[in-house]
């Protein structure tokens, strides 16, 4: 079955950086788009970034454009989220998700498989 395991979260100061990883198994990773979403306390889950099957097409939420970068390594069945210039409002649980097909998407409904999440806290 599909398994998605996130890692790399933690506590970081404002302006700092983190790289999240999501190790995938149980499906042909190279043929599916992948995404990252996040959920802050008391807020709805929101789209962060997506990457298509080839890695050539990416999409980002408005609040992270220019600061975050999504990438994938099909040899390692892993998708990454590089987060730079982190702000306190980036504090959330970050979830990795597998899309239903090869196309990058910002729509939560296009993702049926989710990881357990990794906590990112941005605070001084």
Short mmCIF file of N, CA, C and O in Angstrom, two decimals:
data_model
loop_
_atom_site.label_atom_id
_atom_site.label_comp_id
_atom_site.label_asym_id
_atom_site.label_seq_id
_atom_site.Cartn_x
_atom_site.Cartn_y
_atom_site.Cartn_z
N UNK A 1 0.83 -1.17 0.00
CA UNK A 1 0.00 0.00 0.00
C UNK A 1 0.88 1.25 0.00
O UNK A 1 2.06 1.17 0.30
N UNK A 2 0.27 2.37 -0.32
CA UNK A 2 1.02 3.62 -0.39
C UNK A 2 1.47 4.04 1.01
O UNK A 2 0.68 4.03 1.95
N UNK A 3 2.74 4.38 1.12
CA UNK A 3 3.27 4.93 2.36
C UNK A 3 4.06 6.18 2.05
O UNK A 3 4.86 6.20 1.12
N UNK A 4 3.81 7.21 2.83
CA UNK A 4 4.51 8.48 2.70
C UNK A 4 5.01 8.87 4.08
O UNK A 4 4.21 9.00 5.02
N UNK A 5 6.31 9.05 4.22
CA UNK A 5 6.90 9.34 5.51
C UNK A 5 7.70 10.63 5.43
O UNK A 5 8.74 10.69 4.75
N UNK A 6 7.21 11.65 6.13
CA UNK A 6 7.88 12.94 6.14
C UNK A 6 8.96 13.00 7.22
O UNK A 6 8.86 12.33 8.25
N UNK A 7 9.96 13.81 6.96
CA UNK A 7 11.01 14.06 7.95
C UNK A 7 11.62 15.43 7.68
O UNK A 7 11.39 16.03 6.63
N UNK A 8 12.40 15.91 8.66
CA UNK A 8 13.12 17.17 8.47
C UNK A 8 12.53 18.36 9.18
O UNK A 8 13.10 19.45 9.13
N UNK A 9 11.39 18.19 9.81
CA UNK A 9 10.79 19.31 10.54
C UNK A 9 11.57 19.63 11.80
O UNK A 9 12.49 18.91 12.19
N UNK A 10 11.19 20.72 12.44
CA UNK A 10 11.86 21.09 13.69
C UNK A 10 11.62 22.55 14.03
O UNK A 10 10.76 23.21 13.43
N UNK A 11 12.41 23.03 14.96
CA UNK A 11 12.35 24.42 15.41
C UNK A 11 13.43 25.23 14.72
O UNK A 11 14.61 24.83 14.72
N UNK A 12 13.06 26.35 14.14
CA UNK A 12 14.01 27.20 13.43
C UNK A 12 13.68 28.65 13.73
O UNK A 12 12.51 29.00 13.94
N UNK A 13 14.69 29.49 13.71
CA UNK A 13 14.48 30.91 13.96
C UNK A 13 13.96 31.60 12.70
O UNK A 13 14.21 31.13 11.58
N UNK A 14 13.26 32.69 12.87
CA UNK A 14 12.82 33.46 11.70
C UNK A 14 14.00 33.81 10.81
O UNK A 14 15.08 34.18 11.30
N UNK A 15 13.79 33.67 9.50
CA UNK A 15 14.85 33.89 8.53
C UNK A 15 15.68 32.66 8.23
O UNK A 15 16.49 32.67 7.29
N UNK A 16 15.47 31.61 8.98
CA UNK A 16 16.22 30.37 8.78
C UNK A 16 15.65 29.51 7.67
O UNK A 16 14.68 29.88 7.00
N UNK A 17 16.28 28.35 7.50
CA UNK A 17 15.90 27.42 6.43
C UNK A 17 15.74 26.02 6.97
O UNK A 17 16.37 25.65 7.98
N UNK A 18 14.93 25.25 6.28
CA UNK A 18 14.76 23.82 6.55
C UNK A 18 14.52 23.11 5.24
O UNK A 18 14.03 23.72 4.27
N UNK A 19 14.87 21.82 5.19
CA UNK A 19 14.50 21.00 4.06
C UNK A 19 13.70 19.80 4.56
O UNK A 19 14.22 19.00 5.34
N UNK A 20 12.48 19.70 4.09
CA UNK A 20 11.65 18.55 4.41
C UNK A 20 11.83 17.48 3.35
O UNK A 20 12.04 17.78 2.17
N UNK A 21 11.73 16.24 3.78
CA UNK A 21 11.80 15.10 2.87
C UNK A 21 10.56 14.24 3.05
O UNK A 21 9.99 14.18 4.14
N UNK A 22 10.17 13.59 1.97
CA UNK A 22 9.05 12.66 2.01
C UNK A 22 9.45 11.40 1.25
O UNK A 22 9.61 11.44 0.03
N UNK A 23 9.65 10.33 1.98
CA UNK A 23 10.02 9.04 1.38
C UNK A 23 8.75 8.29 1.04
O UNK A 23 7.90 8.06 1.90
N UNK A 24 8.65 7.88 -0.23
CA UNK A 24 7.44 7.24 -0.73
C UNK A 24 7.69 5.77 -1.05
O UNK A 24 8.81 5.40 -1.48
N UNK A 25 6.67 4.96 -0.88
CA UNK A 25 6.76 3.55 -1.25
C UNK A 25 5.37 3.03 -1.54
O UNK A 25 4.36 3.66 -1.19
N UNK A 26 5.33 1.87 -2.20
CA UNK A 26 4.05 1.22 -2.46
C UNK A 26 3.40 1.59 -3.77
O UNK A 26 2.26 1.15 -4.04
N UNK A 27 4.08 2.40 -4.59
CA UNK A 27 3.54 2.76 -5.90
C UNK A 27 4.71 3.18 -6.80
O UNK A 27 5.84 3.35 -6.33
N UNK A 28 4.42 3.34 -8.08
CA UNK A 28 5.45 3.75 -9.03
C UNK A 28 5.63 5.26 -8.94
O UNK A 28 4.96 6.04 -9.62
N UNK A 29 6.56 5.65 -8.09
CA UNK A 29 6.74 7.05 -7.72
C UNK A 29 6.91 7.97 -8.93
O UNK A 29 6.35 9.06 -8.98
N UNK A 30 7.67 7.52 -9.91
CA UNK A 30 8.05 8.39 -11.02
C UNK A 30 6.90 8.76 -11.94
O UNK A 30 7.05 9.63 -12.80
N UNK A 31 5.75 8.15 -11.77
CA UNK A 31 4.63 8.41 -12.67
C UNK A 31 3.54 9.28 -12.05
O UNK A 31 2.50 9.53 -12.68
N UNK A 32 3.75 9.72 -10.82
CA UNK A 32 2.75 10.52 -10.14
C UNK A 32 3.29 11.88 -9.71
O UNK A 32 4.46 12.01 -9.33
N UNK A 33 2.42 12.88 -9.76
CA UNK A 33 2.73 14.16 -9.15
C UNK A 33 2.67 14.03 -7.64
O UNK A 33 2.01 13.15 -7.10
N UNK A 34 3.41 14.93 -6.97
CA UNK A 34 3.45 14.94 -5.51
C UNK A 34 3.21 16.37 -5.02
O UNK A 34 3.47 17.35 -5.73
N UNK A 35 2.74 16.47 -3.79
CA UNK A 35 2.46 17.79 -3.25
C UNK A 35 2.79 17.91 -1.78
O UNK A 35 2.96 16.90 -1.08
N UNK A 36 2.90 19.15 -1.35
CA UNK A 36 3.05 19.47 0.07
C UNK A 36 1.92 20.41 0.47
O UNK A 36 1.60 21.38 -0.25
N UNK A 37 1.33 20.12 1.62
CA UNK A 37 0.30 20.96 2.21
C UNK A 37 0.70 21.24 3.65
O UNK A 37 1.58 20.58 4.20
N UNK A 38 0.04 22.20 4.28
CA UNK A 38 0.32 22.47 5.69
C UNK A 38 -0.95 22.87 6.40
O UNK A 38 -1.90 23.36 5.79
N UNK A 39 -0.93 22.66 7.72
CA UNK A 39 -2.08 23.03 8.54
C UNK A 39 -1.59 23.62 9.85
O UNK A 39 -0.89 22.95 10.62
N UNK A 40 -1.94 24.86 10.07
CA UNK A 40 -1.62 25.55 11.32
C UNK A 40 -2.75 25.35 12.32
O UNK A 40 -3.89 25.09 11.92
N UNK A 41 -2.47 25.48 13.60
CA UNK A 41 -3.52 25.31 14.61
C UNK A 41 -4.71 26.23 14.37
O UNK A 41 -4.54 27.43 14.15
N UNK A 42 -5.89 25.66 14.35
CA UNK A 42 -7.10 26.45 14.17
C UNK A 42 -7.38 26.89 12.76
O UNK A 42 -8.32 27.66 12.52
N UNK A 43 -6.56 26.43 11.82
CA UNK A 43 -6.74 26.83 10.42
C UNK A 43 -6.96 25.61 9.54
O UNK A 43 -6.64 24.49 9.92
N UNK A 44 -7.48 25.87 8.35
CA UNK A 44 -7.69 24.78 7.40
C UNK A 44 -6.36 24.40 6.75
O UNK A 44 -5.42 25.20 6.66
N UNK A 45 -6.31 23.16 6.27
CA UNK A 45 -5.13 22.71 5.54
C UNK A 45 -5.03 23.51 4.24
O UNK A 45 -6.03 23.72 3.56
N UNK A 46 -3.81 23.96 3.92
CA UNK A 46 -3.63 24.77 2.72
C UNK A 46 -2.53 24.22 1.84
O UNK A 46 -1.58 23.57 2.30
N UNK A 47 -2.65 24.52 0.56
CA UNK A 47 -1.68 24.08 -0.44
C UNK A 47 -0.37 24.85 -0.27
O UNK A 47 -0.38 26.06 -0.08
N UNK A 48 0.73 24.13 -0.38
CA UNK A 48 2.06 24.74 -0.32
C UNK A 48 2.76 24.65 -1.66
O UNK A 48 3.17 25.66 -2.22
N UNK A 49 2.91 23.43 -2.17
CA UNK A 49 3.65 23.26 -3.42
C UNK A 49 3.31 21.92 -4.05
O UNK A 49 2.90 20.98 -3.36
N UNK A 50 3.50 21.85 -5.37
CA UNK A 50 3.26 20.61 -6.10
C UNK A 50 4.28 20.48 -7.21
O UNK A 50 4.77 21.48 -7.73
N UNK A 51 4.58 19.24 -7.58
CA UNK A 51 5.51 18.96 -8.66
C UNK A 51 4.95 17.84 -9.51
O UNK A 51 4.43 16.86 -8.98
N UNK A 52 5.06 17.99 -10.83
CA UNK A 52 4.48 16.96 -11.69
C UNK A 52 5.40 15.75 -11.78
O UNK A 52 6.48 15.71 -11.20
N UNK A 53 5.00 14.77 -12.55
CA UNK A 53 5.72 13.50 -12.60
C UNK A 53 7.16 13.66 -13.08
O UNK A 53 8.05 12.97 -12.59
N UNK A 54 7.39 14.58 -14.00
CA UNK A 54 8.72 14.74 -14.58
C UNK A 54 9.61 15.69 -13.80
O UNK A 54 10.82 15.74 -14.04
N UNK A 55 8.98 16.47 -12.91
CA UNK A 55 9.75 17.47 -12.19
C UNK A 55 9.88 18.78 -12.94
O UNK A 55 10.47 19.73 -12.43
N UNK A 56 9.32 18.86 -14.14
CA UNK A 56 9.48 20.04 -14.96
C UNK A 56 8.42 21.11 -14.69
O UNK A 56 8.58 22.26 -15.10
N UNK A 57 7.35 20.72 -14.03
CA UNK A 57 6.29 21.66 -13.72
C UNK A 57 6.07 21.71 -12.22
O UNK A 57 5.90 20.66 -11.58
N UNK A 58 6.11 22.91 -11.67
CA UNK A 58 5.87 23.09 -10.24
C UNK A 58 4.82 24.18 -10.04
O UNK A 58 4.58 25.00 -10.92
N UNK A 59 4.23 24.15 -8.88
CA UNK A 59 3.25 25.18 -8.51
C UNK A 59 3.40 25.48 -7.02
O UNK A 59 3.77 24.59 -6.24
N UNK A 60 3.12 26.74 -6.65
CA UNK A 60 3.31 27.16 -5.27
C UNK A 60 2.13 28.00 -4.78
O UNK A 60 1.51 28.72 -5.56
N UNK A 61 1.87 27.88 -3.49
CA UNK A 61 0.90 28.77 -2.88
C UNK A 61 1.45 30.18 -2.82
O UNK A 61 2.66 30.38 -2.74
N UNK A 62 0.57 31.16 -2.85
CA UNK A 62 1.00 32.56 -2.90
C UNK A 62 1.88 32.94 -1.71
O UNK A 62 2.81 33.74 -1.85
N UNK A 63 1.60 32.38 -0.56
CA UNK A 63 2.32 32.79 0.65
C UNK A 63 3.75 32.26 0.70
O UNK A 63 4.55 32.73 1.52
N UNK A 64 4.10 31.32 -0.17
CA UNK A 64 5.45 30.74 -0.13
C UNK A 64 6.24 30.97 -1.40
O UNK A 64 7.42 30.61 -1.48
N UNK A 65 5.63 31.56 -2.42
CA UNK A 65 6.32 31.80 -3.68
C UNK A 65 7.58 32.62 -3.45
O UNK A 65 7.55 33.62 -2.74
N UNK A 66 8.66 32.17 -4.07
CA UNK A 66 9.92 32.88 -3.95
C UNK A 66 10.74 32.48 -2.74
O UNK A 66 11.92 32.83 -2.64
N UNK A 67 10.14 31.74 -1.81
CA UNK A 67 10.86 31.30 -0.61
C UNK A 67 11.02 29.79 -0.52
O UNK A 67 12.02 29.31 0.01
N UNK A 68 10.05 29.05 -1.05
CA UNK A 68 10.07 27.59 -0.96
C UNK A 68 10.36 27.01 -2.34
O UNK A 68 10.00 27.60 -3.37
N UNK A 69 10.99 25.82 -2.35
CA UNK A 69 11.24 25.12 -3.59
C UNK A 69 10.94 23.64 -3.44
O UNK A 69 11.39 23.01 -2.48
N UNK A 70 10.17 23.07 -4.37
CA UNK A 70 9.86 21.64 -4.35
C UNK A 70 10.70 20.94 -5.41
O UNK A 70 10.93 21.48 -6.50
N UNK A 71 11.17 19.75 -5.08
CA UNK A 71 11.96 18.97 -6.02
C UNK A 71 11.71 17.50 -5.75
O UNK A 71 11.14 17.13 -4.73
N UNK A 72 12.18 16.66 -6.67
CA UNK A 72 11.99 15.21 -6.50
C UNK A 72 13.21 14.47 -6.98
O UNK A 72 13.90 14.93 -7.91
N UNK A 73 13.44 13.32 -6.38
CA UNK A 73 14.52 12.41 -6.78
C UNK A 73 13.87 11.05 -6.99
O UNK A 73 13.60 10.32 -6.03
N UNK A 74 13.62 10.71 -8.24
CA UNK A 74 12.94 9.46 -8.54
C UNK A 74 13.80 8.24 -8.20
O UNK A 74 13.26 7.17 -7.92
N UNK A 75 15.11 8.41 -8.19
CA UNK A 75 15.98 7.30 -7.82
C UNK A 75 15.86 6.94 -6.36
O UNK A 75 16.13 5.80 -5.96
N UNK A 76 15.44 7.92 -5.55
CA UNK A 76 15.28 7.69 -4.12
C UNK A 76 13.81 7.67 -3.69
O UNK A 76 13.52 7.56 -2.50
N UNK A 77 12.91 7.78 -4.66
CA UNK A 77 11.48 7.82 -4.35
C UNK A 77 11.18 8.86 -3.27
O UNK A 77 10.45 8.60 -2.30
N UNK A 78 11.75 10.03 -3.43
CA UNK A 78 11.65 11.07 -2.41
C UNK A 78 11.31 12.42 -3.04
O UNK A 78 11.85 12.77 -4.09
N UNK A 79 10.44 13.14 -2.36
CA UNK A 79 10.14 14.51 -2.74
C UNK A 79 10.59 15.42 -1.61
O UNK A 79 10.50 15.05 -0.43
N UNK A 80 11.11 16.57 -1.99
CA UNK A 80 11.68 17.50 -1.01
C UNK A 80 10.95 18.83 -1.04
O UNK A 80 10.38 19.23 -2.05
N UNK A 81 11.01 19.53 0.09
CA UNK A 81 10.53 20.90 0.15
C UNK A 81 11.60 21.73 0.84
O UNK A 81 11.84 21.59 2.04
N UNK A 82 12.25 22.57 0.07
CA UNK A 82 13.26 23.47 0.62
C UNK A 82 12.55 24.76 1.03
O UNK A 82 11.86 25.38 0.23
N UNK A 83 12.73 25.15 2.28
CA UNK A 83 12.05 26.32 2.82
C UNK A 83 13.10 27.33 3.29
O UNK A 83 13.89 27.04 4.19
N UNK A 84 13.10 28.48 2.66
CA UNK A 84 14.04 29.55 3.00
C UNK A 84 13.30 30.75 3.57
O UNK A 84 12.09 30.91 3.37
N UNK A 85 14.04 31.61 4.27
CA UNK A 85 13.48 32.84 4.84
C UNK A 85 12.18 32.55 5.58
O UNK A 85 11.15 33.18 5.35
N UNK A 86 12.24 31.58 6.47
CA UNK A 86 11.04 31.15 7.19
C UNK A 86 10.51 32.25 8.11
O UNK A 86 11.28 33.03 8.69
N UNK A 87 9.19 32.29 8.21
CA UNK A 87 8.50 33.29 9.02
C UNK A 87 7.66 32.59 10.09
O UNK A 87 7.27 31.43 9.90
N UNK A 88 7.34 33.26 11.17
CA UNK A 88 6.50 32.64 12.20
C UNK A 88 5.19 32.10 11.63
O UNK A 88 4.69 31.06 12.10
N UNK A 89 4.64 32.76 10.63
CA UNK A 89 3.38 32.29 10.04
C UNK A 89 3.54 31.02 9.22
O UNK A 89 2.55 30.45 8.75
N UNK A 90 4.76 30.55 9.02
CA UNK A 90 4.98 29.27 8.36
C UNK A 90 4.85 28.10 9.34
O UNK A 90 4.90 26.94 8.94
N UNK A 91 4.70 28.41 10.62
CA UNK A 91 4.55 27.36 11.63
C UNK A 91 3.30 26.55 11.35
O UNK A 91 2.20 27.08 11.23
N UNK A 92 3.48 25.24 11.23
CA UNK A 92 2.38 24.35 10.87
C UNK A 92 2.88 22.90 10.86
O UNK A 92 4.09 22.66 10.92
N UNK A 93 1.95 21.99 10.73
CA UNK A 93 2.30 20.61 10.40
C UNK A 93 2.30 20.53 8.88
O UNK A 93 1.33 20.94 8.23
N UNK A 94 3.38 20.01 8.34
CA UNK A 94 3.53 19.89 6.89
C UNK A 94 3.29 18.44 6.46
O UNK A 94 3.89 17.53 7.01
N UNK A 95 2.42 18.30 5.46
CA UNK A 95 2.03 16.99 4.97
C UNK A 95 2.48 16.78 3.53
O UNK A 95 2.30 17.67 2.69
N UNK A 96 2.97 15.61 3.27
CA UNK A 96 3.29 15.16 1.92
C UNK A 96 2.08 14.41 1.38
O UNK A 96 1.40 13.71 2.14
N UNK A 97 1.82 14.54 0.09
CA UNK A 97 0.67 13.85 -0.49
C UNK A 97 0.98 13.38 -1.90
O UNK A 97 1.73 14.03 -2.64
N UNK A 98 0.36 12.26 -2.26
CA UNK A 98 0.49 11.69 -3.62
C UNK A 98 -0.73 12.09 -4.42
O UNK A 98 -1.88 11.88 -4.01
N UNK A 99 -0.49 12.64 -5.60
CA UNK A 99 -1.59 13.04 -6.47
C UNK A 99 -2.23 11.82 -7.13
O UNK A 99 -1.66 10.73 -7.16
N UNK A 100 -3.41 12.03 -7.67
CA UNK A 100 -4.12 10.92 -8.31
C UNK A 100 -3.60 10.65 -9.72
O UNK A 100 -3.89 9.59 -10.29
N UNK A 101 -2.82 11.60 -10.27
CA UNK A 101 -2.25 11.38 -11.60
C UNK A 101 -0.92 12.12 -11.72
O UNK A 101 -0.33 12.49 -10.70
N UNK A 102 -0.48 12.33 -12.95
CA UNK A 102 0.86 12.86 -13.18
C UNK A 102 0.96 14.38 -13.12
O UNK A 102 2.06 14.93 -13.09
N UNK A 103 -0.18 15.05 -13.08
CA UNK A 103 -0.18 16.51 -13.20
C UNK A 103 -0.09 17.19 -11.84
O UNK A 103 -0.79 16.82 -10.89
N UNK A 104 0.74 18.24 -11.78
CA UNK A 104 0.81 19.04 -10.56
C UNK A 104 -0.53 19.72 -10.31
O UNK A 104 -1.19 20.16 -11.25
N UNK A 105 -0.93 19.81 -9.06
CA UNK A 105 -2.23 20.39 -8.74
C UNK A 105 -2.19 21.05 -7.37
O UNK A 105 -1.52 20.59 -6.46
N UNK A 106 -2.97 22.15 -7.25
CA UNK A 106 -3.09 22.82 -5.96
C UNK A 106 -4.35 22.37 -5.21
O UNK A 106 -4.58 22.77 -4.07
N UNK A 107 -5.15 21.53 -5.85
CA UNK A 107 -6.44 21.14 -5.28
C UNK A 107 -6.30 19.94 -4.35
O UNK A 107 -5.83 18.88 -4.76
N UNK A 108 -6.74 20.11 -3.11
CA UNK A 108 -6.62 19.03 -2.15
C UNK A 108 -7.35 17.78 -2.59
O UNK A 108 -6.93 16.65 -2.29
N UNK A 109 -8.41 17.93 -3.34
CA UNK A 109 -9.18 16.79 -3.81
C UNK A 109 -8.44 15.93 -4.81
O UNK A 109 -8.87 14.81 -5.10
N UNK A 110 -7.33 16.44 -5.35
CA UNK A 110 -6.53 15.67 -6.30
C UNK A 110 -5.49 14.80 -5.60
O UNK A 110 -4.64 14.20 -6.26
N UNK A 111 -5.54 14.76 -4.28
CA UNK A 111 -4.59 13.97 -3.50
C UNK A 111 -5.37 13.00 -2.61
O UNK A 111 -6.17 13.44 -1.78
N UNK A 112 -5.12 11.71 -2.76
CA UNK A 112 -5.87 10.73 -1.99
C UNK A 112 -5.03 10.02 -0.94
O UNK A 112 -5.56 9.30 -0.10
N UNK A 113 -3.73 10.20 -0.98
CA UNK A 113 -2.84 9.53 -0.04
C UNK A 113 -1.97 10.57 0.65
O UNK A 113 -1.37 11.41 -0.02
N UNK A 114 -1.89 10.46 1.97
CA UNK A 114 -1.23 11.48 2.77
C UNK A 114 -0.28 10.86 3.78
O UNK A 114 -0.51 9.75 4.28
N UNK A 115 0.78 11.58 4.09
CA UNK A 115 1.66 11.18 5.18
C UNK A 115 1.11 11.64 6.51
O UNK A 115 0.05 12.26 6.58
N UNK A 116 1.86 11.32 7.57
CA UNK A 116 1.42 11.67 8.92
C UNK A 116 1.77 13.09 9.30
O UNK A 116 1.24 13.62 10.28
N UNK A 117 2.67 13.70 8.56
CA UNK A 117 3.02 15.09 8.82
C UNK A 117 4.26 15.26 9.66
O UNK A 117 4.65 14.36 10.41
N UNK A 118 4.89 16.42 9.50
CA UNK A 118 6.06 16.78 10.31
C UNK A 118 5.89 18.21 10.77
O UNK A 118 5.49 19.08 9.99
N UNK A 119 6.19 18.45 12.03
CA UNK A 119 5.97 19.77 12.61
C UNK A 119 7.10 20.72 12.27
O UNK A 119 8.29 20.39 12.44
N UNK A 120 6.74 21.90 11.82
CA UNK A 120 7.70 22.97 11.60
C UNK A 120 7.29 24.15 12.48
O UNK A 120 6.14 24.61 12.41
N UNK A 121 8.21 24.59 13.32
CA UNK A 121 7.94 25.72 14.21
C UNK A 121 8.98 26.80 13.95
O UNK A 121 10.19 26.53 14.03
N UNK A 122 8.50 27.99 13.64
CA UNK A 122 9.39 29.12 13.38
C UNK A 122 9.22 30.12 14.52
O UNK A 122 8.17 30.75 14.65
N UNK A 123 10.24 30.22 15.33
CA UNK A 123 10.13 31.07 16.52
C UNK A 123 11.52 31.46 17.00
O UNK A 123 12.48 30.69 16.86
N UNK A 124 11.62 32.65 17.57
CA UNK A 124 12.88 33.08 18.16
C UNK A 124 12.92 32.74 19.65
O UNK A 124 13.91 33.01 20.32
#
